[in-house]
mmCIF file of C-alpha atoms in Angstrom:
data_model
loop_
_atom_site.group_PDB
_atom_site.id
_atom_site.type_symbol
_atom_site.label_atom_id
_atom_site.label_comp_id
_atom_site.label_asym_id
_atom_site.label_seq_id
_atom_site.Cartn_x
_atom_site.Cartn_y
_atom_site.Cartn_z
ATOM 1 C CA MET A 1 -5.477 -59.976 12.818
ATOM 2 C CA GLY A 2 -8.172 -58.362 11.242
ATOM 3 C CA THR A 3 -7.267 -55.270 8.991
ATOM 4 C CA GLU A 4 -9.668 -52.095 9.168
ATOM 5 C CA THR A 5 -11.266 -50.995 5.920
ATOM 6 C CA ALA A 6 -11.298 -47.551 5.190
ATOM 7 C CA GLY A 7 -15.738 -46.136 5.111
ATOM 8 C CA PRO A 8 -16.736 -44.125 2.449
ATOM 9 C CA GLU A 9 -15.323 -40.357 2.313
ATOM 10 C CA ALA A 10 -17.673 -38.306 4.279
ATOM 11 C CA ARG A 11 -20.339 -36.510 2.266
ATOM 12 C CA GLN A 12 -19.985 -32.807 1.906
ATOM 13 C CA PRO A 13 -22.699 -30.897 3.241
ATOM 14 C CA VAL A 14 -25.631 -29.395 0.733
ATOM 15 C CA MET A 15 -27.771 -26.443 1.229
ATOM 16 C CA ALA A 16 -30.939 -29.368 1.660
ATOM 17 C CA ASP A 17 -28.866 -29.798 5.139
ATOM 18 C CA VAL A 18 -28.727 -26.314 6.148
ATOM 19 C CA ALA A 19 -32.162 -25.780 5.570
ATOM 20 C CA LYS A 20 -32.898 -28.952 7.953
ATOM 21 C CA LEU A 21 -30.868 -28.035 10.831
ATOM 22 C CA ALA A 22 -32.160 -24.506 10.309
ATOM 23 C CA GLY A 23 -35.709 -25.392 9.885
ATOM 24 C CA VAL A 24 -36.083 -22.947 7.348
ATOM 25 C CA SER A 25 -36.410 -23.898 2.940
ATOM 26 C CA HIS A 26 -33.674 -23.986 0.975
ATOM 27 C CA GLN A 27 -35.147 -21.004 -0.281
ATOM 28 C CA THR A 28 -34.237 -19.085 2.584
ATOM 29 C CA VAL A 29 -30.959 -20.245 2.729
ATOM 30 C CA SER A 30 -30.238 -19.027 -0.546
ATOM 31 C CA ARG A 31 -31.231 -15.792 -0.136
ATOM 32 C CA VAL A 32 -29.120 -15.602 3.334
ATOM 33 C CA LEU A 33 -26.216 -16.625 1.102
ATOM 34 C CA ASN A 34 -26.697 -13.839 -1.465
ATOM 35 C CA GLY A 35 -27.446 -10.899 1.209
ATOM 36 C CA ALA A 36 -30.868 -10.600 0.163
ATOM 37 C CA PRO A 37 -33.221 -8.347 2.507
ATOM 38 C CA HIS A 38 -36.315 -9.351 4.245
ATOM 39 C CA VAL A 39 -34.865 -12.360 6.103
ATOM 40 C CA ARG A 40 -35.279 -11.899 9.583
ATOM 41 C CA PRO A 41 -32.610 -11.156 11.951
ATOM 42 C CA GLY A 42 -33.656 -14.635 14.040
ATOM 43 C CA THR A 43 -33.835 -16.817 10.699
ATOM 44 C CA ARG A 44 -30.969 -15.069 9.437
ATOM 45 C CA ASP A 45 -28.862 -16.166 12.878
ATOM 46 C CA ARG A 46 -29.905 -19.457 12.602
ATOM 47 C CA VAL A 47 -29.027 -19.875 9.000
ATOM 48 C CA LEU A 48 -25.757 -18.792 9.658
ATOM 49 C CA ALA A 49 -25.077 -20.757 12.707
ATOM 50 C CA ALA A 50 -26.094 -24.031 10.867
ATOM 51 C CA ILE A 51 -23.712 -23.255 7.887
ATOM 52 C CA ARG A 52 -20.738 -22.798 10.472
ATOM 53 C CA GLU A 53 -21.864 -26.022 12.370
ATOM 54 C CA LEU A 54 -21.934 -27.917 9.049
ATOM 55 C CA ASP A 55 -18.896 -26.694 7.615
ATOM 56 C CA TYR A 56 -20.786 -25.638 4.450
ATOM 57 C CA ARG A 57 -18.983 -24.112 1.497
ATOM 58 C CA PRO A 58 -21.600 -23.020 -1.330
ATOM 59 C CA ASN A 59 -20.698 -24.002 -4.839
ATOM 60 C CA SER A 60 -19.743 -20.496 -6.046
ATOM 61 C CA ALA A 61 -19.813 -21.574 -10.283
ATOM 62 C CA ALA A 62 -23.231 -22.816 -9.533
ATOM 63 C CA ARG A 63 -24.339 -19.683 -7.837
ATOM 64 C CA ALA A 64 -22.766 -17.604 -9.949
ATOM 65 C CA LEU A 65 -24.749 -19.114 -12.955
ATOM 66 C CA VAL A 66 -28.054 -18.943 -11.340
ATOM 67 C CA THR A 67 -27.152 -14.970 -9.867
ATOM 68 C CA ARG A 68 -24.677 -13.916 -12.987
ATOM 69 C CA ARG A 69 -22.550 -12.693 -10.399
ATOM 70 C CA SER A 70 -19.309 -13.842 -9.604
ATOM 71 C CA GLN A 71 -18.312 -12.290 -6.084
ATOM 72 C CA THR A 72 -14.945 -12.008 -7.178
ATOM 73 C CA LEU A 73 -12.782 -8.714 -8.238
ATOM 74 C CA GLY A 74 -9.508 -8.263 -9.971
ATOM 75 C CA VAL A 75 -6.591 -6.129 -8.797
ATOM 76 C CA VAL A 76 -3.852 -5.630 -11.000
ATOM 77 C CA SER A 77 -0.670 -4.504 -9.015
ATOM 78 C CA PHE A 78 3.080 -4.922 -9.681
ATOM 79 C CA GLU A 79 6.052 -7.044 -8.443
ATOM 80 C CA SER A 80 7.320 -4.901 -5.671
ATOM 81 C CA THR A 81 7.937 -5.228 -1.743
ATOM 82 C CA LEU A 82 7.710 -1.357 -1.281
ATOM 83 C CA TYR A 83 5.539 -0.549 1.847
ATOM 84 C CA GLY A 84 3.390 1.616 0.020
ATOM 85 C CA PRO A 85 2.125 -0.604 -2.910
ATOM 86 C CA ALA A 86 1.985 -3.599 -1.020
ATOM 87 C CA SER A 87 -0.191 -2.046 2.048
ATOM 88 C CA MET A 88 -2.188 -0.579 -0.768
ATOM 89 C CA LEU A 89 -2.838 -4.157 -2.174
ATOM 90 C CA ASP A 90 -3.701 -5.481 1.108
ATOM 91 C CA GLY A 91 -5.793 -2.711 1.884
ATOM 92 C CA ILE A 92 -7.694 -3.872 -0.936
ATOM 93 C CA GLU A 93 -7.955 -7.287 -0.364
ATOM 94 C CA ARG A 94 -9.376 -6.854 3.328
ATOM 95 C CA ALA A 95 -11.959 -4.505 2.197
ATOM 96 C CA ALA A 96 -12.806 -7.353 -0.585
ATOM 97 C CA ARG A 97 -13.220 -9.836 1.841
ATOM 98 C CA SER A 98 -15.076 -8.096 4.368
ATOM 99 C CA ALA A 99 -17.547 -7.002 1.622
ATOM 100 C CA GLY A 100 -17.868 -10.733 0.832
ATOM 101 C CA TYR A 101 -15.715 -10.569 -2.414
ATOM 102 C CA PHE A 102 -12.933 -12.804 -3.608
ATOM 103 C CA VAL A 103 -9.929 -11.373 -5.132
ATOM 104 C CA SER A 104 -7.915 -12.377 -7.735
ATOM 105 C CA VAL A 105 -4.604 -10.725 -8.405
ATOM 106 C CA ALA A 106 -2.508 -10.042 -11.290
ATOM 107 C CA SER A 107 0.849 -9.141 -10.409
ATOM 108 C CA LEU A 108 3.047 -7.855 -12.895
ATOM 109 C CA ARG A 109 6.746 -6.760 -13.344
ATOM 110 C CA ALA A 110 5.986 -3.364 -15.381
ATOM 111 C CA LEU A 111 2.765 -1.429 -15.862
ATOM 112 C CA ASP A 112 3.390 -0.495 -19.352
ATOM 113 C CA SER A 113 -0.031 -0.352 -21.735
ATOM 114 C CA ARG A 114 0.140 -4.155 -22.925
ATOM 115 C CA SER A 115 0.965 -5.304 -19.968
ATOM 116 C CA VAL A 116 -1.971 -3.809 -17.780
ATOM 117 C CA GLN A 117 -4.672 -4.234 -20.826
ATOM 118 C CA GLU A 118 -3.584 -8.004 -21.006
ATOM 119 C CA ALA A 119 -3.925 -8.553 -17.052
ATOM 120 C CA VAL A 120 -7.168 -6.829 -17.219
ATOM 121 C CA ASP A 121 -8.621 -9.218 -19.883
ATOM 122 C CA ARG A 122 -7.355 -12.335 -18.226
ATOM 123 C CA LEU A 123 -9.487 -11.236 -15.262
ATOM 124 C CA ARG A 124 -12.132 -10.593 -16.897
ATOM 125 C CA ASP A 125 -12.149 -13.777 -18.804
ATOM 126 C CA GLN A 126 -11.684 -15.840 -15.135
ATOM 127 C CA GLY A 127 -15.341 -14.063 -14.346
ATOM 128 C CA VAL A 128 -14.446 -11.204 -12.274
ATOM 129 C CA GLU A 129 -16.931 -8.339 -11.785
ATOM 130 C CA GLY A 130 -14.604 -5.259 -11.479
ATOM 131 C CA VAL A 131 -11.075 -4.528 -11.611
ATOM 132 C CA VAL A 132 -9.138 -2.332 -9.306
ATOM 133 C CA VAL A 133 -5.219 -1.122 -10.695
ATOM 134 C CA VAL A 134 -3.086 -0.068 -8.560
ATOM 135 C CA ALA A 135 -1.308 2.908 -10.476
ATOM 136 C CA PRO A 136 1.401 4.696 -8.565
ATOM 137 C CA GLN A 137 3.526 5.337 -11.291
ATOM 138 C CA THR A 138 3.400 7.561 -14.474
ATOM 139 C CA SER A 139 3.189 4.641 -17.118
ATOM 140 C CA ALA A 140 0.925 3.070 -14.866
ATOM 141 C CA VAL A 141 -1.650 6.132 -15.269
ATOM 142 C CA SER A 142 -0.992 6.221 -19.057
ATOM 143 C CA ALA A 143 -1.606 2.466 -19.158
ATOM 144 C CA VAL A 144 -4.758 3.083 -17.134
ATOM 145 C CA ALA A 145 -6.196 5.794 -19.806
ATOM 146 C CA LYS A 146 -5.858 3.690 -22.618
ATOM 147 C CA LEU A 147 -7.780 0.634 -21.143
ATOM 148 C CA SER A 148 -10.138 -0.721 -23.238
ATOM 149 C CA SER A 149 -12.737 -2.917 -20.564
ATOM 150 C CA SER A 150 -16.170 -4.464 -20.595
ATOM 151 C CA VAL A 151 -16.331 -4.619 -16.577
ATOM 152 C CA PRO A 152 -16.059 -1.269 -14.469
ATOM 153 C CA VAL A 153 -11.955 -0.334 -13.615
ATOM 154 C CA VAL A 154 -11.213 1.782 -10.498
ATOM 155 C CA ALA A 155 -7.417 3.232 -10.118
ATOM 156 C CA VAL A 156 -5.548 3.610 -6.657
ATOM 157 C CA GLY A 157 -2.664 5.848 -6.220
ATOM 158 C CA SER A 158 -3.000 7.755 -9.332
ATOM 159 C CA GLY A 159 -3.814 10.804 -7.731
ATOM 160 C CA ALA A 160 -5.664 13.395 -9.871
ATOM 161 C CA ARG A 161 -3.996 12.520 -13.319
ATOM 162 C CA SER A 162 -6.608 9.470 -13.971
ATOM 163 C CA SER A 163 -9.175 9.653 -16.359
ATOM 164 C CA ILE A 164 -11.337 6.935 -14.357
ATOM 165 C CA PRO A 165 -12.603 6.732 -10.862
ATOM 166 C CA THR A 166 -9.650 7.345 -8.467
ATOM 167 C CA VAL A 167 -8.746 6.783 -5.060
ATOM 168 C CA THR A 168 -5.017 8.112 -3.755
ATOM 169 C CA VAL A 169 -3.704 9.516 -0.585
ATOM 170 C CA ASP A 170 -3.108 13.163 -0.651
ATOM 171 C CA ASN A 171 0.277 13.094 -0.702
ATOM 172 C CA ARG A 172 0.552 16.603 -1.572
ATOM 173 C CA SER A 173 -1.078 17.815 1.789
ATOM 174 C CA GLY A 174 0.691 15.180 3.738
ATOM 175 C CA ALA A 175 4.065 16.719 2.839
ATOM 176 C CA GLU A 176 3.008 20.570 3.174
ATOM 177 C CA ALA A 177 2.157 19.604 6.864
ATOM 178 C CA ALA A 178 5.574 17.658 7.338
ATOM 179 C CA THR A 179 7.616 20.871 5.866
ATOM 180 C CA ARG A 180 5.302 23.350 7.728
ATOM 181 C CA GLN A 181 6.106 21.736 11.185
ATOM 182 C CA LEU A 182 9.694 21.860 10.547
ATOM 183 C CA LEU A 183 9.416 25.399 9.447
ATOM 184 C CA ASP A 184 7.187 26.172 12.678
ATOM 185 C CA LEU A 185 10.337 24.690 14.729
ATOM 186 C CA GLY A 186 12.260 27.480 13.530
ATOM 187 C CA HIS A 187 14.056 25.948 10.698
ATOM 188 C CA ARG A 188 14.880 28.272 8.090
ATOM 189 C CA THR A 189 14.571 25.921 5.072
ATOM 190 C CA VAL A 190 13.933 22.264 4.831
ATOM 191 C CA HIS A 191 15.897 19.782 2.351
ATOM 192 C CA HIS A 192 13.966 17.246 0.845
ATOM 193 C CA LEU A 193 15.209 13.946 0.139
ATOM 194 C CA ALA A 194 12.737 12.529 -2.913
ATOM 195 C CA GLY A 195 11.928 9.750 -4.445
ATOM 196 C CA PRO A 196 12.528 8.368 -8.125
ATOM 197 C CA PRO A 197 11.028 11.230 -10.498
ATOM 198 C CA GLY A 198 8.589 8.319 -12.329
ATOM 199 C CA TRP A 199 6.795 7.842 -9.283
ATOM 200 C CA LEU A 200 3.430 9.925 -8.855
ATOM 201 C CA GLU A 201 4.038 9.832 -4.576
ATOM 202 C CA SER A 202 7.205 11.140 -5.175
ATOM 203 C CA GLN A 203 6.185 14.030 -7.430
ATOM 204 C CA ASP A 204 3.388 15.009 -5.174
ATOM 205 C CA ARG A 205 5.534 14.873 -2.113
ATOM 206 C CA GLN A 206 8.085 17.105 -3.605
ATOM 207 C CA GLU A 207 5.268 19.810 -4.768
ATOM 208 C CA GLY A 208 3.689 19.923 -1.434
ATOM 209 C CA TRP A 209 7.460 20.453 -0.034
ATOM 210 C CA ARG A 210 7.914 23.417 -2.604
ATOM 211 C CA LEU A 211 4.380 24.722 -2.000
ATOM 212 C CA ALA A 212 5.166 24.879 2.109
ATOM 213 C CA LEU A 213 8.702 26.631 1.501
ATOM 214 C CA ALA A 214 7.097 29.134 -1.099
ATOM 215 C CA ALA A 215 4.388 29.868 1.693
ATOM 216 C CA ALA A 216 6.576 30.693 4.257
ATOM 217 C CA GLY A 217 8.910 32.735 2.049
ATOM 218 C CA ALA A 218 11.668 30.350 2.567
ATOM 219 C CA ARG A 219 14.601 29.444 0.428
ATOM 220 C CA VAL A 220 14.265 26.438 -1.888
ATOM 221 C CA PRO A 221 17.350 24.015 -1.862
ATOM 222 C CA ALA A 222 18.085 21.362 -4.617
ATOM 223 C CA VAL A 223 16.529 18.547 -4.364
ATOM 224 C CA VAL A 224 18.284 15.145 -3.287
ATOM 225 C CA VAL A 225 16.897 11.841 -5.365
ATOM 226 C CA GLY A 226 16.513 8.664 -3.793
ATOM 227 C CA ASP A 227 15.007 5.797 -4.667
ATOM 228 C CA TRP A 228 13.056 4.776 -1.809
ATOM 229 C CA SER A 229 15.403 2.191 -0.317
ATOM 230 C CA ALA A 230 17.663 2.732 2.924
ATOM 231 C CA ARG A 231 20.435 2.334 0.984
ATOM 232 C CA SER A 232 20.082 5.585 -0.709
ATOM 233 C CA GLY A 233 19.007 7.705 2.093
ATOM 234 C CA TYR A 234 22.489 6.633 3.584
ATOM 235 C CA GLU A 235 24.005 7.514 0.515
ATOM 236 C CA ALA A 236 22.250 10.679 0.265
ATOM 237 C CA GLY A 237 23.127 11.089 4.252
ATOM 238 C CA GLN A 238 26.709 10.876 3.811
ATOM 239 C CA ARG A 239 26.438 14.041 1.555
ATOM 240 C CA ILE A 240 23.950 15.855 3.697
ATOM 241 C CA SER A 241 26.084 15.231 6.830
ATOM 242 C CA ARG A 242 29.081 17.363 5.011
ATOM 243 C CA LEU A 243 26.443 20.539 4.700
ATOM 244 C CA ASP A 244 26.756 22.325 7.940
ATOM 245 C CA ASP A 245 23.806 24.572 6.906
ATOM 246 C CA VAL A 246 21.650 21.898 6.617
ATOM 247 C CA THR A 247 19.180 21.322 9.919
ATOM 248 C CA ALA A 248 16.061 19.612 8.849
ATOM 249 C CA VAL A 249 15.295 16.802 5.979
ATOM 250 C CA PHE A 250 12.097 15.757 4.563
ATOM 251 C CA CYS A 251 12.504 12.544 3.024
ATOM 252 C CA ALA A 252 9.780 10.994 0.876
ATOM 253 C CA ASN A 253 9.583 7.718 2.665
ATOM 254 C CA ASP A 254 10.322 5.768 5.931
ATOM 255 C CA HIS A 255 13.084 3.691 4.671
ATOM 256 C CA MET A 256 14.991 6.370 2.947
ATOM 257 C CA ALA A 257 14.908 8.367 6.497
ATOM 258 C CA LEU A 258 16.337 5.428 8.111
ATOM 259 C CA GLY A 259 19.030 5.021 6.016
ATOM 260 C CA LEU A 260 19.603 8.978 6.406
ATOM 261 C CA LEU A 261 19.543 8.794 10.293
ATOM 262 C CA ARG A 262 22.071 5.871 10.321
ATOM 263 C CA ALA A 263 24.714 8.044 8.156
ATOM 264 C CA LEU A 264 24.080 11.508 10.425
ATOM 265 C CA HIS A 265 24.763 9.047 13.470
ATOM 266 C CA GLU A 266 28.160 7.729 11.658
ATOM 267 C CA THR A 267 28.967 11.317 11.064
ATOM 268 C CA GLY A 268 28.126 13.046 14.332
ATOM 269 C CA ARG A 269 25.302 14.562 13.468
ATOM 270 C CA PRO A 270 22.603 13.829 16.062
ATOM 271 C CA VAL A 271 19.119 13.759 15.211
ATOM 272 C CA PRO A 272 17.113 16.144 16.646
ATOM 273 C CA GLY A 273 19.945 18.290 18.413
ATOM 274 C CA ASP A 274 21.897 19.048 15.448
ATOM 275 C CA LEU A 275 19.529 18.270 12.280
ATOM 276 C CA SER A 276 15.775 17.288 12.123
ATOM 277 C CA VAL A 277 13.946 14.567 10.274
ATOM 278 C CA VAL A 278 10.702 13.491 9.011
ATOM 279 C CA GLY A 279 9.458 10.720 6.766
ATOM 280 C CA PHE A 280 6.618 9.454 5.051
ATOM 281 C CA ASP A 281 4.424 5.980 5.501
ATOM 282 C CA ASP A 282 4.734 5.689 8.811
ATOM 283 C CA ILE A 283 5.869 2.137 8.636
ATOM 284 C CA PRO A 284 5.496 -0.166 11.530
ATOM 285 C CA GLU A 285 9.155 0.044 12.377
ATOM 286 C CA ALA A 286 9.197 3.569 11.954
ATOM 287 C CA ALA A 287 8.315 4.225 16.102
ATOM 288 C CA TYR A 288 11.446 2.232 16.848
ATOM 289 C CA PHE A 289 14.177 3.996 15.131
ATOM 290 C CA ILE A 290 16.815 5.476 16.864
ATOM 291 C CA PRO A 291 15.127 8.424 17.713
ATOM 292 C CA PRO A 292 11.337 7.380 16.708
ATOM 293 C CA LEU A 293 10.831 8.729 13.671
ATOM 294 C CA THR A 294 7.986 11.907 13.092
ATOM 295 C CA THR A 295 6.499 10.642 9.890
ATOM 296 C CA VAL A 296 3.306 11.018 7.706
ATOM 297 C CA ARG A 297 0.815 8.065 8.123
ATOM 298 C CA GLN A 298 -1.091 6.785 5.586
ATOM 299 C CA ASP A 299 -4.605 5.045 6.088
ATOM 300 C CA PHE A 300 -4.273 2.224 3.706
ATOM 301 C CA GLY A 301 -6.987 0.347 5.193
ATOM 302 C CA GLU A 302 -9.410 3.122 4.050
ATOM 303 C CA LEU A 303 -7.604 3.356 0.869
ATOM 304 C CA GLY A 304 -8.787 -0.030 0.434
ATOM 305 C CA ARG A 305 -12.625 0.654 2.000
ATOM 306 C CA ARG A 306 -13.006 3.539 -0.649
ATOM 307 C CA ALA A 307 -11.744 2.170 -3.353
ATOM 308 C CA LEU A 308 -14.192 -1.021 -2.937
ATOM 309 C CA GLU A 309 -16.926 1.570 -2.751
ATOM 310 C CA LEU A 310 -16.200 3.296 -5.481
ATOM 311 C CA LEU A 311 -16.226 -0.091 -7.760
ATOM 312 C CA VAL A 312 -19.338 -1.268 -6.255
ATOM 313 C CA ALA A 313 -20.990 1.916 -7.418
ATOM 314 C CA GLU A 314 -19.677 1.415 -10.742
ATOM 315 C CA LEU A 315 -21.216 -1.852 -10.490
ATOM 316 C CA GLY A 316 -24.526 -0.587 -9.329
ATOM 317 C CA GLY A 317 -24.453 1.663 -11.975
ATOM 318 C CA THR A 318 -24.222 4.835 -9.261
ATOM 319 C CA GLY A 319 -21.041 5.689 -9.822
ATOM 320 C CA HIS A 320 -19.688 8.842 -11.847
ATOM 321 C CA PRO A 321 -16.939 8.612 -14.527
ATOM 322 C CA VAL A 322 -14.722 11.135 -13.262
ATOM 323 C CA THR A 323 -14.736 10.663 -9.302
ATOM 324 C CA ARG A 324 -11.937 11.145 -7.362
ATOM 325 C CA VAL A 325 -11.414 10.318 -3.531
ATOM 326 C CA GLN A 326 -8.164 11.321 -1.806
ATOM 327 C CA ILE A 327 -7.534 10.090 1.803
ATOM 328 C CA ALA A 328 -6.119 12.797 4.007
ATOM 329 C CA PRO A 329 -3.088 11.683 5.722
ATOM 330 C CA GLU A 330 -2.067 12.273 9.158
ATOM 331 C CA LEU A 331 1.374 13.867 10.818
ATOM 332 C CA VAL A 332 2.717 11.781 13.681
ATOM 333 C CA LEU A 333 4.951 13.474 16.027
ATOM 334 C CA ARG A 334 7.742 11.563 17.441
ATOM 335 C CA ARG A 335 11.306 12.347 19.096
ATOM 336 C CA SER A 336 13.347 12.785 15.445
ATOM 337 C CA THR A 337 12.007 16.492 15.019
ATOM 338 C CA GLY A 338 13.063 19.699 17.308
ATOM 339 C CA PRO A 339 13.606 23.098 17.398
ATOM 340 C CA ALA A 340 16.230 24.818 14.993
ATOM 341 C CA ARG A 341 20.107 25.458 16.446
ATOM 342 C CA ARG A 342 21.331 28.396 17.146
ATOM 343 C CA GLY A 343 24.056 29.708 15.387
#
């Protein structure tokens, strides 16, 4: 019985193969791959169809030598499972891929000046064209302000405190809207379960809450501080549930609101009949809480797109060094809020 010998390994398609199949020159294929203008739509479609049929993969290293463009962006973030920072990173990556860029991520345990600078230097050594820094903490903003970089840098999540081009969610206006909604329902004041003090989101949401209360002439209660976790919301809820005068709570994120809802349920404080609750983030599970949570939605997809626009503008030399973009959040009404109880 004969043995079957393996044939030579299949040759990977090259640009000339694409050109032959599409019936064009290799220069035309190159122009399509590099996004050059002045290629007829029909010709571009034939080239793209040939690329798909042959499963052609351009040699990015060779193309970078010719175009001096790596089509790669760097992102500096930090190791976190928190919904906000993780969603920011996801939004940036999706926008970059949609625009034809590769993404190289440097994930840090701490966002101090030395760690951020070293991460940017490593990414620059990899040939990235620009860097996005996810900077939601005060330490990160300080680190970004001290950055020395030969490539453009854009910050995400650092609010108006950053000295470089920045994209952020307008946390202050979102908190104001959440607080006003509760006041409009007849609650005399609104208590606040805040995030950790070192987080810019926590600071801005607390400021928005205070501004809304001040505008309404309402009393400003003492702030209860959590750590973004459902556990801290639960522990705060055990204390809040013993305060009969509390009828409304604005939580700085949805996970703390989840813990609060659990504590209120266990202590016999029905929501929203006895006490109304609003969160912030609109995590995917928020609509399935009991009751479904009224919250403030952040558009992380738009955040990523606008961050990419800023970075591309910087790459093209058309950006402005103090450009700041704020993304408006949206109040999502569900069943965790209701009129203030009487009596």
